[in-house]
């Protein structure tokens, strides 16, 4: 695996603009300014290219309405729950503001078994588990061949598999003037927090931001095409990813033999030398998040988000941490530097939105779509248990054997421990799927590193106290046909190769994410109780004083907001 092509449900970010050790509206402290590892001259030119939005300087304003006019969800791909406190003394931007002024839960969870990007994002603003939303895995998430991408090649994407409603639907039901903008590196990161609603939904594909014909039947808006035409890639090409802080600030060893497929393992990391190569490789580097934030700010300015009279929704899903985490792991110098840059980038987002939206009328929520498990090789080197387990070869062999026997392809597949197939073919050939499930489960149980295996029958009978069973039940829609599902031992990952680490299990490090709220009407303080990502949407609905349109799996975290919800 090379650094320019990280595999997995996807593996970093940085920040293009400077940020400061302050909250929104506080004076800039010159000594805190930073060039994020690029020269200041390059940085000024680059950020000017990205953020030529015509945003006016921040002026002193008094709240003119007690209700927030903008809700901002910041979703950080592969943001594990322990990161906020691990580096808390080093935060100078958005994370510091969150910890100082927000209500935050370090013990947040994605409470389902398949901890991938699509299921994780589907829970954030729906208030429901993936099994109720209908988003089982990444591959069974947003890919949609009935749509096409705009201005770039590739498979189309849409929320057609998403079932039910989400926060934006509830906002629109309460006030039809509410608008939405959702932006991500990944299609699933942009699409799934919004649900089935059509709106301004964009993601990065090939070398630019795009959308699909589900949202825009003919062409992208002019402002998107103008943004994509800016020469940001030329400003980055040929530069290096260097450390943001002095080397003495990083305690991690910079060169571990298992990292990044044993190539380009140490700082500085060279960036591609041509603009086209830079644009295509951008997701692997910290500046993917910076560009995503710049695009979101451009869109917010163009659409006039947060200026009222209704409450608008902005979703910014930042994916670079996932790419860096896959390649270098959660205990690497690279992830440390990436998180420092992400802190600055989120601070830039806050400061810029404060210039767009009247003071005091924004509420923020932040979480992750999943955590990540450390490199098994790192665990073993430290004397702890860990390993890699893959069911791919076994299931492929079973598929070939069954195909030869019945004369048709049963299409047995496995993703993150879930085995499923073409039940129509199996039924047409008289295959007893209960018997097949038991045979598959028995074979999986004999694989080293497997802790537990379920069939549909045994999962239904498992007690509510069985955490693995509970998380698998939350992952699987009642209408979804499957054959077996498994949970690996703690420290083990679903992996068929080396040179990267990943997530996708129901183990503690993979379900762990932070959950935080700050801004209008939020009561600050660290919360020691467990919160789940399905609790985010009902909590935001409570702050806004609106009602969900259907029963939810999550509950409002009433201790988050002030003694009484803001008036409508």
Coordinates of C-alpha atoms in Angstrom, one line a residue:
X1 CA 0.0 0.0 0.0
X2 CA 1.5 3.3 -1.0
X3 CA 0.9 6.6 0.7
X4 CA -0.8 7.9 -2.4
X5 CA -3.3 5.0 -2.5
X6 CA -4.5 4.1 1.0
X7 CA -7.0 1.3 1.1
X8 CA -9.7 0.5 3.7
X9 CA -13.0 2.3 4.2
X10 CA -10.6 5.1 3.5
X11 CA -7.6 6.5 5.5
X12 CA -5.4 12.9 6.7
X13 CA -5.8 16.8 6.9
X14 CA -4.0 19.8 7.8
X15 CA -4.9 23.4 7.4
X16 CA -4.1 25.9 4.7
X17 CA -4.9 29.0 6.6
X18 CA -3.4 30.2 9.9
X19 CA -5.5 30.1 13.0
X20 CA -4.9 31.3 16.5
X21 CA -5.2 30.5 20.2
X22 CA -8.5 32.2 20.7
X23 CA -12.2 31.8 20.5
X24 CA -14.3 33.4 17.8
X25 CA -14.3 37.1 18.1
X26 CA -11.2 37.2 20.4
X27 CA -8.2 39.3 19.3
X28 CA -5.5 37.6 17.2
X29 CA -2.3 36.9 19.1
X30 CA 0.5 37.4 16.6
X31 CA 2.9 35.0 18.3
X32 CA 0.4 32.1 17.7
X33 CA 0.2 32.6 13.9
X34 CA 1.6 29.7 11.9
X35 CA 2.3 28.8 8.3
X36 CA 1.4 25.1 8.7
X37 CA 4.6 23.8 7.3
X38 CA 4.5 25.9 4.1
X39 CA 6.2 29.2 3.6
X40 CA 4.2 32.2 4.6
X41 CA 4.4 33.6 1.0
X42 CA 3.1 30.4 -0.4
X43 CA 0.5 30.1 2.3
X44 CA -0.9 33.6 1.7
X45 CA -1.1 33.0 -2.0
X46 CA -2.7 29.6 -1.5
X47 CA -5.3 30.7 1.0
X48 CA -6.1 33.7 -1.2
X49 CA -6.9 31.3 -4.0
X50 CA -9.1 29.2 -1.8
X51 CA -11.0 31.8 0.1
X52 CA -11.7 34.6 -2.3
X53 CA -15.3 34.7 -1.1
X54 CA -15.6 38.4 -0.4
X55 CA -16.3 37.8 3.3
X56 CA -16.6 41.1 5.1
X57 CA -14.5 41.8 8.3
X58 CA -16.2 40.8 11.5
X59 CA -18.2 43.6 13.0
X60 CA -19.6 43.8 16.5
X61 CA -23.2 42.7 16.4
X62 CA -25.8 42.0 19.0
X63 CA -28.2 39.0 18.8
X64 CA -31.4 40.0 17.1
X65 CA -33.2 36.7 17.5
X66 CA -33.0 34.1 20.3
X67 CA -33.0 31.2 18.0
X68 CA -29.9 30.0 16.2
X69 CA -29.9 30.6 12.5
X70 CA -27.2 28.0 11.6
X71 CA -26.5 24.5 12.8
X72 CA -23.1 23.2 11.9
X73 CA -22.2 19.5 12.0
X74 CA -18.5 18.8 11.8
X75 CA -17.9 15.1 11.2
X76 CA -14.3 13.9 11.4
X77 CA -13.6 10.6 9.6
X78 CA -11.8 8.2 12.0
X79 CA -11.8 10.7 14.9
X80 CA -11.3 8.3 17.9
X81 CA -12.7 9.4 21.2
X82 CA -9.4 9.7 23.1
X83 CA -7.8 12.2 20.7
X84 CA -9.4 15.3 22.2
X85 CA -7.8 14.7 25.6
X86 CA -4.6 13.1 24.4
X87 CA -3.4 16.3 22.8
X88 CA -5.5 18.8 24.8
X89 CA -2.5 20.9 25.9
X90 CA -1.5 21.4 22.3
X91 CA -4.8 22.7 20.9
X92 CA -4.8 26.3 19.7
X93 CA -7.8 26.4 17.5
X94 CA -11.2 24.8 17.1
X95 CA -10.6 21.9 19.5
X96 CA -9.5 24.3 22.3
X97 CA -12.6 26.3 21.8
X98 CA -14.7 23.2 22.0
X99 CA -13.1 22.1 25.2
X100 CA -13.4 25.6 26.8
X101 CA -16.9 26.4 25.7
X102 CA -18.6 23.2 24.7
X103 CA -20.5 20.3 26.2
X104 CA -18.3 17.3 25.3
X105 CA -18.4 13.5 25.8
X106 CA -15.1 11.8 25.5
X107 CA -16.9 8.4 25.9
X108 CA -19.0 8.8 22.7
X109 CA -19.8 5.7 20.7
X110 CA -21.0 4.6 17.3
X111 CA -23.1 1.8 18.8
X112 CA -23.2 -0.6 15.9
X113 CA -21.0 -3.5 14.6
X114 CA -19.9 -2.4 11.1
X115 CA -17.9 0.7 12.0
X116 CA -17.4 2.0 8.5
X117 CA -17.9 5.5 7.0
X118 CA -21.3 5.0 5.5
X119 CA -23.1 3.5 8.5
X120 CA -21.3 5.9 10.9
X121 CA -22.4 9.0 8.9
X122 CA -26.0 7.6 8.6
X123 CA -26.5 7.8 12.4
X124 CA -25.3 11.4 13.0
X125 CA -28.4 13.4 12.0
X126 CA -31.0 10.6 11.7
X127 CA -31.1 9.7 15.3
X128 CA -31.4 6.1 14.2
X129 CA -29.1 3.0 14.0
X130 CA -27.8 1.8 10.6
X131 CA -30.2 -1.1 10.8
X132 CA -33.1 1.3 10.9
X133 CA -31.7 3.7 8.4
X134 CA -30.9 0.9 5.9
X135 CA -27.2 1.7 5.4
X136 CA -25.4 -1.6 6.1
X137 CA -21.9 -1.1 4.7
X138 CA -19.9 1.2 2.6
X139 CA -20.5 -0.9 -0.5
X140 CA -24.2 -1.1 0.3
X141 CA -24.4 2.6 1.1
X142 CA -24.6 5.4 -1.5
X143 CA -23.3 3.9 -4.8
X144 CA -26.1 4.3 -7.4
X145 CA -25.7 3.4 -11.0
X146 CA -29.0 5.1 -11.9
X147 CA -27.2 8.4 -11.4
X148 CA -24.0 9.9 -12.8
X149 CA -21.4 12.2 -11.5
X150 CA -21.2 15.7 -12.9
X151 CA -18.1 16.8 -14.9
X152 CA -16.0 13.8 -13.7
X153 CA -16.1 10.1 -14.5
X154 CA -17.1 7.5 -11.9
X155 CA -20.1 5.7 -10.4
X156 CA -23.0 7.9 -9.4
X157 CA -24.1 8.3 -5.8
X158 CA -27.4 9.0 -4.0
X159 CA -29.3 8.4 -0.7
X160 CA -31.8 6.0 -2.4
X161 CA -31.0 3.2 0.2
X162 CA -31.5 5.6 3.1
X163 CA -34.8 5.0 4.8
X164 CA -36.8 7.6 6.8
X165 CA -36.0 11.1 7.8
X166 CA -33.1 13.2 9.2
X167 CA -32.7 16.5 11.0
X168 CA -32.9 18.6 7.9
X169 CA -36.3 17.1 7.1
X170 CA -37.4 18.0 10.6
X171 CA -36.1 21.5 10.2
X172 CA -37.9 21.9 6.9
X173 CA -41.1 20.6 8.4
X174 CA -40.8 23.3 11.1
X175 CA -39.7 26.1 8.7
X176 CA -39.8 25.7 4.9
X177 CA -37.2 28.4 4.4
X178 CA -34.4 26.3 6.0
X179 CA -31.6 25.4 3.6
X180 CA -28.8 22.9 3.6
X181 CA -25.2 22.7 2.4
X182 CA -23.3 19.4 2.9
X183 CA -19.6 19.0 1.9
X184 CA -17.1 16.1 2.2
X185 CA -14.2 14.5 0.5
X186 CA -16.4 11.3 0.3
X187 CA -19.8 10.9 -1.3
X188 CA -21.1 9.0 1.7
X189 CA -19.8 11.7 4.1
X190 CA -21.7 14.4 2.2
X191 CA -24.9 12.5 1.4
X192 CA -25.9 10.4 4.5
X193 CA -26.1 13.2 7.2
X194 CA -28.7 14.9 5.0
X195 CA -30.8 11.8 4.3
X196 CA -33.0 11.6 1.3
X197 CA -33.5 15.4 0.9
X198 CA -32.3 17.1 -2.2
X199 CA -30.2 20.1 -1.6
X200 CA -26.7 21.5 -2.0
X201 CA -24.7 18.3 -1.5
X202 CA -21.1 18.0 -2.9
X203 CA -18.0 15.8 -2.5
X204 CA -14.6 15.5 -4.0
X205 CA -14.0 13.1 -6.8
X206 CA -11.0 12.6 -9.1
X207 CA -9.6 16.2 -8.9
X208 CA -12.5 18.5 -8.0
X209 CA -15.8 18.9 -6.1
X210 CA -18.8 17.4 -7.8
X211 CA -22.3 16.1 -7.1
X212 CA -24.6 13.7 -8.9
X213 CA -27.7 13.9 -11.0
X214 CA -29.8 13.0 -8.0
X215 CA -29.2 16.6 -6.7
X216 CA -28.5 18.5 -10.0
X217 CA -30.0 17.0 -13.1
X218 CA -27.9 18.9 -15.6
X219 CA -24.9 20.8 -14.3
X220 CA -23.1 22.1 -11.2
X221 CA -23.8 25.5 -9.9
X222 CA -21.6 28.2 -11.4
X223 CA -19.9 28.9 -8.1
X224 CA -18.8 25.3 -7.8
X225 CA -17.3 25.3 -11.2
X226 CA -15.5 28.6 -10.4
X227 CA -14.1 27.2 -7.2
X228 CA -12.9 24.0 -9.0
X229 CA -11.1 26.2 -11.6
X230 CA -8.9 27.9 -9.0
X231 CA -5.2 26.9 -9.1
X232 CA -4.9 25.6 -5.6
X233 CA -3.2 22.4 -6.8
X234 CA -0.5 24.3 -8.5
X235 CA 0.2 26.2 -5.2
X236 CA 0.7 22.9 -3.4
X237 CA 2.5 20.8 -6.0
X238 CA 6.1 20.2 -5.3
X239 CA 6.0 21.3 -1.7
X240 CA 6.4 19.1 1.4
X241 CA 4.3 18.0 4.3
X242 CA 6.5 19.1 7.2
X243 CA 5.9 19.2 11.0
X244 CA 3.6 21.9 12.2
X245 CA 5.2 22.1 15.6
X246 CA 8.8 21.8 16.6
X247 CA 10.1 18.2 16.4
X248 CA 10.5 18.2 20.2
X249 CA 6.8 18.4 20.6
X250 CA 6.2 15.0 19.1
X251 CA 6.9 12.0 21.3
X252 CA 6.1 9.4 18.7
X253 CA 8.8 7.5 16.8
X254 CA 8.8 8.9 13.2
X255 CA 9.9 5.6 11.5
X256 CA 8.0 2.4 12.2
X257 CA 8.6 -0.5 9.8
X258 CA 4.9 -1.4 9.5
X259 CA 3.7 2.1 8.4
X260 CA 2.5 3.1 5.0
X261 CA 3.5 -0.1 3.2
X262 CA 7.1 0.5 4.2
X263 CA 7.5 3.6 2.0
X264 CA 7.7 7.3 2.7
X265 CA 7.6 6.7 6.4
X266 CA 9.3 9.8 7.7
X267 CA 8.9 13.6 7.7
X268 CA 9.1 15.6 5.5
X269 CA 6.7 13.9 3.1
X270 CA 7.0 15.2 -0.5
X271 CA 3.9 16.3 -2.3
X272 CA 3.3 15.4 -5.9
X273 CA 5.2 17.6 -8.3
X274 CA 2.5 18.4 -10.9
X275 CA -0.8 20.1 -10.4
X276 CA -2.8 17.2 -11.8
X277 CA -1.0 14.6 -9.7
X278 CA -1.4 16.9 -6.7
X279 CA -5.2 17.2 -7.3
X280 CA -5.6 13.4 -7.6
X281 CA -3.5 12.6 -4.6
X282 CA -4.9 15.3 -2.4
X283 CA -7.1 13.0 -0.2
X284 CA -3.9 11.4 1.2
X285 CA -2.6 14.7 2.6
X286 CA -3.7 17.1 5.4
X287 CA -4.8 19.8 2.9
X288 CA -7.8 17.8 1.8
X289 CA -9.5 19.1 4.9
X290 CA -8.4 22.7 4.3
X291 CA -9.8 22.6 0.8
X292 CA -13.1 21.0 2.1
X293 CA -13.5 23.8 4.6
X294 CA -12.6 26.5 2.0
X295 CA -15.3 25.0 -0.3
X296 CA -17.8 24.9 2.5
X297 CA -17.2 28.6 3.4
X298 CA -17.5 29.5 -0.3
X299 CA -20.8 27.7 -0.5
X300 CA -22.1 29.2 2.8
X301 CA -21.3 32.7 1.5
X302 CA -22.8 32.1 -1.9
X303 CA -26.0 30.6 -0.3
X304 CA -26.2 33.2 2.5
X305 CA -26.5 30.4 5.1
X306 CA -27.3 31.5 8.6
X307 CA -28.6 35.0 7.7
X308 CA -32.1 34.0 8.6
X309 CA -35.0 34.2 9.0
X310 CA -35.0 30.4 9.2
X311 CA -32.4 28.0 10.6
X312 CA -30.0 26.5 8.1
X313 CA -27.9 23.4 8.2
X314 CA -24.2 23.1 7.2
X315 CA -22.5 19.7 7.2
X316 CA -18.7 19.6 6.9
X317 CA -17.3 16.1 6.8
X318 CA -13.5 16.0 7.0
X319 CA -11.9 12.9 5.7
X320 CA -8.1 13.4 5.9
X321 CA -7.7 12.0 9.4
X322 CA -9.0 8.7 8.0
X323 CA -6.4 8.5 5.2
X324 CA -3.5 9.4 7.6
X325 CA -4.8 7.0 10.2
X326 CA -5.0 4.1 7.8
X327 CA -1.5 4.7 6.5
X328 CA 0.3 5.5 9.7
X329 CA -1.9 4.5 12.6
X330 CA -3.4 6.2 15.6
X331 CA -0.1 6.4 17.5
X332 CA 2.0 7.9 14.8
X333 CA 3.8 11.2 14.5
X334 CA 1.7 11.7 11.3
X335 CA -1.6 11.4 13.0
X336 CA -0.4 13.7 15.8
X337 CA 0.6 16.4 13.2
X338 CA -2.6 15.8 11.3
X339 CA -4.7 16.5 14.4
X340 CA -2.8 19.6 15.1
X341 CA -3.6 20.8 11.6
X342 CA -7.2 19.8 11.9
X343 CA -7.5 21.8 15.1
X344 CA -6.3 24.9 13.1
X345 CA -8.6 24.1 10.2
X346 CA -11.7 23.8 12.5
X347 CA -10.6 27.1 14.1
X348 CA -10.5 28.7 10.7
X349 CA -14.0 27.4 9.9
X350 CA -15.3 28.9 13.2
X351 CA -13.6 32.2 12.7
X352 CA -14.8 32.6 9.1
X353 CA -18.4 31.6 9.9
X354 CA -18.4 34.2 12.7
X355 CA -17.9 36.7 9.9
X356 CA -20.8 35.4 7.9
X357 CA -23.4 34.7 10.6
X358 CA -24.6 37.2 13.2
X359 CA -22.9 36.8 16.5
X360 CA -24.2 34.1 18.8
X361 CA -26.5 32.5 16.3
X362 CA -24.5 29.3 15.5
X363 CA -24.6 26.0 17.2
X364 CA -21.9 23.4 16.5
X365 CA -21.9 19.6 16.9
X366 CA -18.8 17.5 16.3
X367 CA -18.3 13.7 16.2
X368 CA -16.6 10.9 14.3
X369 CA -18.0 8.2 12.0
X370 CA -15.8 5.5 13.7
X371 CA -12.5 5.1 15.6
X372 CA -9.6 3.0 14.6
X373 CA -7.5 0.1 15.9
X374 CA -3.7 0.3 16.3
X375 CA -1.4 -1.5 13.9
X376 CA -1.4 -5.2 15.0
X377 CA 2.3 -5.2 14.5
X378 CA 2.7 -2.3 16.9
X379 CA 0.6 -4.1 19.5
X380 CA 2.7 -7.3 19.1
X381 CA 5.9 -5.3 19.4
X382 CA 4.6 -3.8 22.7
X383 CA 3.8 -7.3 24.0
X384 CA 0.0 -7.0 23.6
X385 CA -2.3 -9.2 21.7
X386 CA -3.3 -8.2 18.2
X387 CA -3.5 -9.6 14.7
X388 CA -5.0 -9.5 11.2
X389 CA -7.9 -11.7 10.2
X390 CA -9.5 -12.1 6.8
X391 CA -12.5 -14.1 5.7
X392 CA -12.1 -13.2 2.0
X393 CA -10.3 -16.3 0.8
X394 CA -12.6 -18.6 2.7
X395 CA -15.8 -17.1 1.5
X396 CA -14.5 -16.9 -2.1
X397 CA -13.6 -20.7 -2.0
X398 CA -17.1 -21.4 -0.5
X399 CA -18.7 -19.4 -3.3
X400 CA -16.7 -21.2 -6.0
X401 CA -17.6 -24.6 -4.6
X402 CA -21.3 -23.8 -4.3
X403 CA -21.3 -22.3 -7.7
X404 CA -19.9 -25.4 -9.2
X405 CA -22.4 -27.6 -7.4
X406 CA -25.6 -25.6 -8.2
X407 CA -24.6 -24.2 -11.6
X408 CA -25.3 -20.6 -10.7
X409 CA -23.4 -17.9 -8.9
X410 CA -24.7 -17.4 -5.3
X411 CA -22.5 -14.3 -5.0
X412 CA -21.3 -14.9 -1.5
X413 CA -19.6 -11.8 -0.2
X414 CA -18.0 -10.6 3.0
X415 CA -17.5 -7.1 4.4
X416 CA -16.3 -6.3 7.9
X417 CA -17.3 -9.7 9.2
X418 CA -20.7 -9.9 7.5
X419 CA -21.4 -12.7 5.0
X420 CA -24.3 -12.3 2.6
X421 CA -25.3 -13.5 -0.9
X422 CA -27.9 -13.7 -3.6
X423 CA -30.8 -15.3 -1.8
X424 CA -32.9 -15.4 -4.9
X425 CA -30.3 -17.7 -6.6
X426 CA -30.0 -19.8 -3.4
X427 CA -33.8 -20.2 -3.2
X428 CA -34.1 -21.1 -6.9
X429 CA -31.6 -23.9 -6.5
X430 CA -33.2 -25.3 -3.4
X431 CA -30.4 -24.4 -1.0
X432 CA -31.3 -24.5 2.7
X433 CA -29.9 -21.2 3.8
X434 CA -30.2 -22.0 7.5
X435 CA -28.0 -25.0 7.0
X436 CA -25.6 -23.0 4.8
X437 CA -25.4 -20.3 7.6
X438 CA -24.5 -22.9 10.2
X439 CA -21.7 -24.3 8.0
X440 CA -20.3 -20.9 7.2
X441 CA -20.5 -19.9 10.9
X442 CA -18.7 -23.1 12.0
X443 CA -15.9 -22.4 9.4
X444 CA -15.5 -18.8 10.6
X445 CA -15.4 -19.8 14.3
X446 CA -12.3 -22.0 13.6
X447 CA -10.3 -19.0 12.2
X448 CA -7.7 -17.6 14.6
X449 CA -8.6 -14.2 16.0
X450 CA -12.4 -14.7 15.9
X451 CA -14.1 -14.1 19.2
X452 CA -17.8 -14.7 18.3
X453 CA -19.9 -15.8 15.3
X454 CA -23.7 -15.5 14.8
X455 CA -26.2 -16.9 12.4
X456 CA -29.6 -15.1 11.9
X457 CA -31.1 -17.6 14.3
X458 CA -28.4 -17.4 17.0
X459 CA -28.3 -13.6 16.8
X460 CA -32.1 -13.4 17.4
X461 CA -31.7 -15.6 20.5
X462 CA -28.7 -13.8 21.9
X463 CA -29.4 -11.9 25.2
X464 CA -29.6 -8.2 25.3
X465 CA -26.5 -8.2 27.6
X466 CA -24.3 -9.6 24.8
X467 CA -22.6 -6.4 23.5
X468 CA -21.5 -8.0 20.2
X469 CA -25.0 -9.3 19.5
X470 CA -26.6 -5.9 20.4
X471 CA -24.2 -4.0 18.0
X472 CA -24.9 -6.5 15.2
X473 CA -28.6 -6.2 15.7
X474 CA -28.2 -2.4 15.4
X475 CA -26.3 -2.8 12.1
X476 CA -28.7 -5.1 10.2
X477 CA -32.1 -4.0 8.8
X478 CA -34.9 -6.5 9.4
X479 CA -35.4 -6.9 5.6
X480 CA -31.7 -7.5 4.9
X481 CA -30.9 -11.2 4.1
X482 CA -27.5 -12.4 5.5
X483 CA -25.8 -15.7 6.4
X484 CA -23.3 -15.1 9.2
X485 CA -21.6 -12.3 11.1
X486 CA -18.5 -12.3 13.3
X487 CA -16.6 -10.3 15.8
X488 CA -12.8 -10.5 16.0
X489 CA -10.8 -10.5 19.3
X490 CA -9.8 -7.1 20.7
X491 CA -6.7 -5.9 19.0
X492 CA -7.5 -7.8 15.8
X493 CA -8.6 -6.1 12.6
X494 CA -10.3 -7.2 9.4
X495 CA -7.4 -7.2 7.0
X496 CA -6.1 -9.2 4.0
X497 CA -2.8 -7.4 3.7
X498 CA -0.2 -5.4 5.6
X499 CA 1.1 -1.9 5.6
X500 CA -2.0 -0.2 6.9
X501 CA -4.4 -0.4 9.8
X502 CA -8.2 0.0 9.8
X503 CA -11.5 -0.1 11.7
X504 CA -14.8 -1.9 11.0
X505 CA -15.2 -4.1 14.1
X506 CA -17.4 -3.8 17.1
X507 CA -14.4 -3.5 19.4
X508 CA -13.9 -0.5 21.8
X509 CA -11.3 1.4 19.7
X510 CA -13.5 1.2 16.6
X511 CA -16.8 2.3 18.1
X512 CA -15.1 5.1 20.1
X513 CA -15.8 8.7 18.9
X514 CA -16.0 12.1 20.6
X515 CA -19.4 13.9 20.8
X516 CA -19.5 17.6 21.4
X517 CA -21.8 20.6 21.2
X518 CA -20.9 24.3 21.5
X519 CA -22.3 27.6 20.6
X520 CA -25.8 29.1 21.1
X521 CA -27.7 27.8 24.1
X522 CA -25.1 25.1 25.1
X523 CA -24.1 24.5 28.7
X524 CA -20.4 24.0 28.7
X525 CA -18.6 21.2 30.5
X526 CA -17.1 17.7 30.2
X527 CA -19.7 15.0 30.5
X528 CA -18.6 11.6 31.9
X529 CA -21.7 9.7 30.8
X530 CA -21.8 7.7 27.6
X531 CA -23.4 9.4 24.6
X532 CA -24.1 7.8 21.2
X533 CA -24.1 9.3 17.8
X534 CA -27.8 8.6 17.5
X535 CA -28.3 11.1 20.3
X536 CA -26.9 14.0 18.3
X537 CA -30.0 14.7 16.1
X538 CA -32.6 14.5 19.0
X539 CA -30.3 16.8 21.0
X540 CA -30.1 19.4 18.2
X541 CA -33.8 19.1 17.7
X542 CA -34.3 19.9 21.4
X543 CA -32.0 22.9 21.2
X544 CA -34.0 24.1 18.1
X545 CA -37.3 23.4 19.7
X546 CA -38.5 21.2 16.8
X547 CA -39.9 17.7 16.7
X548 CA -38.5 14.6 14.9
X549 CA -40.9 13.1 12.3
X550 CA -40.6 9.5 13.5
X551 CA -39.5 7.4 16.4
X552 CA -35.8 7.4 17.1
X553 CA -33.2 5.1 18.6
X554 CA -31.4 8.1 20.2
X555 CA -32.5 10.3 23.0
X556 CA -32.0 14.0 23.6
X557 CA -29.0 14.8 25.9
X558 CA -31.0 17.4 27.8
X559 CA -28.0 18.3 30.0
X560 CA -26.4 19.8 26.9
X561 CA -28.7 22.8 26.6
X562 CA -29.6 25.6 28.9
X563 CA -32.3 25.2 31.5
X564 CA -34.9 25.9 28.9
X565 CA -34.8 25.5 25.1
X566 CA -34.4 28.7 23.1
X567 CA -37.6 30.4 22.0
X568 CA -39.0 29.9 18.5

